[in-house]
mmCIF file of N, CA and C in Angstrom:
data_model
loop_
_atom_site.group_PDB
_atom_site.id
_atom_site.type_symbol
_atom_site.label_atom_id
_atom_site.label_comp_id
_atom_site.label_asym_id
_atom_site.label_seq_id
_atom_site.Cartn_x
_atom_site.Cartn_y
_atom_site.Cartn_z
ATOM 1 N N MET A 19 16.209 7.230 17.794
ATOM 2 C CA MET A 19 15.507 5.943 17.862
ATOM 3 C C MET A 19 14.045 6.124 17.432
ATOM 4 N N LYS A 20 13.423 7.180 17.920
ATOM 5 C CA LYS A 20 12.017 7.421 17.574
ATOM 6 C C LYS A 20 11.878 7.747 16.091
ATOM 7 N N LYS A 21 12.880 8.436 15.529
ATOM 8 C CA LYS A 21 12.834 8.790 14.110
ATOM 9 C C LYS A 21 12.894 7.536 13.241
ATOM 10 N N VAL A 22 13.696 6.564 13.649
ATOM 11 C CA VAL A 22 13.814 5.307 12.892
ATOM 12 C C VAL A 22 12.490 4.558 12.940
ATOM 13 N N PHE A 23 11.848 4.557 14.102
ATOM 14 C CA PHE A 23 10.564 3.870 14.255
ATOM 15 C C PHE A 23 9.494 4.532 13.393
ATOM 16 N N LEU A 24 9.501 5.870 13.352
ATOM 17 C CA LEU A 24 8.534 6.598 12.530
ATOM 18 C C LEU A 24 8.738 6.274 11.060
ATOM 19 N N LEU A 25 9.999 6.215 10.629
ATOM 20 C CA LEU A 25 10.309 5.903 9.232
ATOM 21 C C LEU A 25 9.841 4.493 8.894
ATOM 22 N N PHE A 26 10.098 3.552 9.802
ATOM 23 C CA PHE A 26 9.682 2.164 9.600
ATOM 24 C C PHE A 26 8.155 2.062 9.547
ATOM 25 N N PHE A 27 7.483 2.761 10.456
ATOM 26 C CA PHE A 27 6.021 2.745 10.503
ATOM 27 C C PHE A 27 5.426 3.336 9.227
ATOM 28 N N ALA A 28 6.020 4.440 8.745
ATOM 29 C CA ALA A 28 5.537 5.085 7.521
ATOM 30 C C ALA A 28 5.705 4.166 6.322
ATOM 31 N N SER A 29 6.843 3.468 6.244
ATOM 32 C CA SER A 29 7.093 2.561 5.116
ATOM 33 C C SER A 29 6.129 1.377 5.161
ATOM 34 N N VAL A 30 5.844 0.868 6.358
ATOM 35 C CA VAL A 30 4.918 -0.263 6.488
ATOM 36 C C VAL A 30 3.514 0.161 6.059
ATOM 37 N N VAL A 31 3.097 1.351 6.485
ATOM 38 C CA VAL A 31 1.772 1.859 6.111
ATOM 39 C C VAL A 31 1.695 2.061 4.601
ATOM 40 N N PHE A 32 2.782 2.587 4.016
ATOM 41 C CA PHE A 32 2.809 2.825 2.566
ATOM 42 C C PHE A 32 2.699 1.508 1.805
ATOM 43 N N ILE A 33 3.462 0.503 2.234
ATOM 44 C CA ILE A 33 3.425 -0.813 1.574
ATOM 45 C C ILE A 33 2.048 -1.450 1.775
ATOM 46 N N PHE A 34 1.484 -1.275 2.967
ATOM 47 C CA PHE A 34 0.168 -1.843 3.269
ATOM 48 C C PHE A 34 -0.893 -1.227 2.363
ATOM 49 N N CYS A 35 -0.824 0.118 2.205
ATOM 50 C CA CYS A 35 -1.790 0.812 1.339
ATOM 51 C C CYS A 35 -1.580 0.411 -0.116
ATOM 52 N N SER A 36 -0.330 0.312 -0.553
ATOM 53 C CA SER A 36 -0.038 -0.064 -1.936
ATOM 54 C C SER A 36 -0.550 -1.472 -2.217
ATOM 55 N N GLY A 37 -0.374 -2.369 -1.271
ATOM 56 C CA GLY A 37 -0.824 -3.743 -1.446
ATOM 57 C C GLY A 37 -2.336 -3.830 -1.591
ATOM 58 N N PHE A 38 -3.048 -2.877 -0.982
ATOM 59 C CA PHE A 38 -4.505 -2.912 -1.072
ATOM 60 C C PHE A 38 -5.021 -2.185 -2.306
ATOM 61 N N THR A 39 -4.345 -1.094 -2.715
ATOM 62 C CA THR A 39 -4.834 -0.301 -3.845
ATOM 63 C C THR A 39 -4.511 -0.954 -5.179
ATOM 64 N N VAL A 40 -3.348 -1.578 -5.309
ATOM 65 C CA VAL A 40 -2.952 -2.179 -6.591
ATOM 66 C C VAL A 40 -3.895 -3.310 -6.999
ATOM 67 N N PRO A 41 -4.185 -4.299 -6.137
ATOM 68 C CA PRO A 41 -5.111 -5.366 -6.524
ATOM 69 C C PRO A 41 -6.508 -4.827 -6.834
ATOM 70 N N ASN A 42 -6.944 -3.783 -6.144
ATOM 71 C CA ASN A 42 -8.258 -3.206 -6.410
ATOM 72 C C ASN A 42 -8.311 -2.632 -7.818
ATOM 73 N N HIS A 43 -7.239 -1.939 -8.230
ATOM 74 C CA HIS A 43 -7.191 -1.386 -9.583
ATOM 75 C C HIS A 43 -7.179 -2.516 -10.603
ATOM 76 N N LEU A 44 -6.416 -3.566 -10.321
ATOM 77 C CA LEU A 44 -6.355 -4.705 -11.246
ATOM 78 C C LEU A 44 -7.723 -5.374 -11.337
ATOM 79 N N LEU A 45 -8.401 -5.469 -10.205
ATOM 80 C CA LEU A 45 -9.716 -6.103 -10.182
ATOM 81 C C LEU A 45 -10.709 -5.271 -10.994
ATOM 82 N N GLU A 46 -10.657 -3.941 -10.821
ATOM 83 C CA GLU A 46 -11.561 -3.055 -11.551
ATOM 84 C C GLU A 46 -11.276 -3.120 -13.047
ATOM 85 N N ASN A 47 -9.993 -3.155 -13.420
ATOM 86 C CA ASN A 47 -9.631 -3.243 -14.834
ATOM 87 C C ASN A 47 -10.084 -4.572 -15.411
ATOM 88 N N GLY A 48 -9.954 -5.636 -14.641
ATOM 89 C CA GLY A 48 -10.342 -6.964 -15.119
ATOM 90 C C GLY A 48 -11.845 -7.059 -15.342
ATOM 91 N N THR A 49 -12.630 -6.427 -14.450
ATOM 92 C CA THR A 49 -14.085 -6.503 -14.598
ATOM 93 C C THR A 49 -14.565 -5.533 -15.673
ATOM 94 N N ALA A 50 -13.825 -4.434 -15.878
ATOM 95 C CA ALA A 50 -14.224 -3.441 -16.878
ATOM 96 C C ALA A 50 -14.114 -4.032 -18.279
ATOM 97 N N TYR A 51 -13.056 -4.823 -18.503
ATOM 98 C CA TYR A 51 -12.844 -5.397 -19.839
ATOM 99 C C TYR A 51 -13.495 -6.725 -19.962
#
């Protein structure tokens, strides 16, 4: 049970980080050009 929770928590953190890093890169690319 704890292993499933850890996997779920890791995936949520990964998606959360991806959601924040991708728009930042797009924003930087948009302002650069």
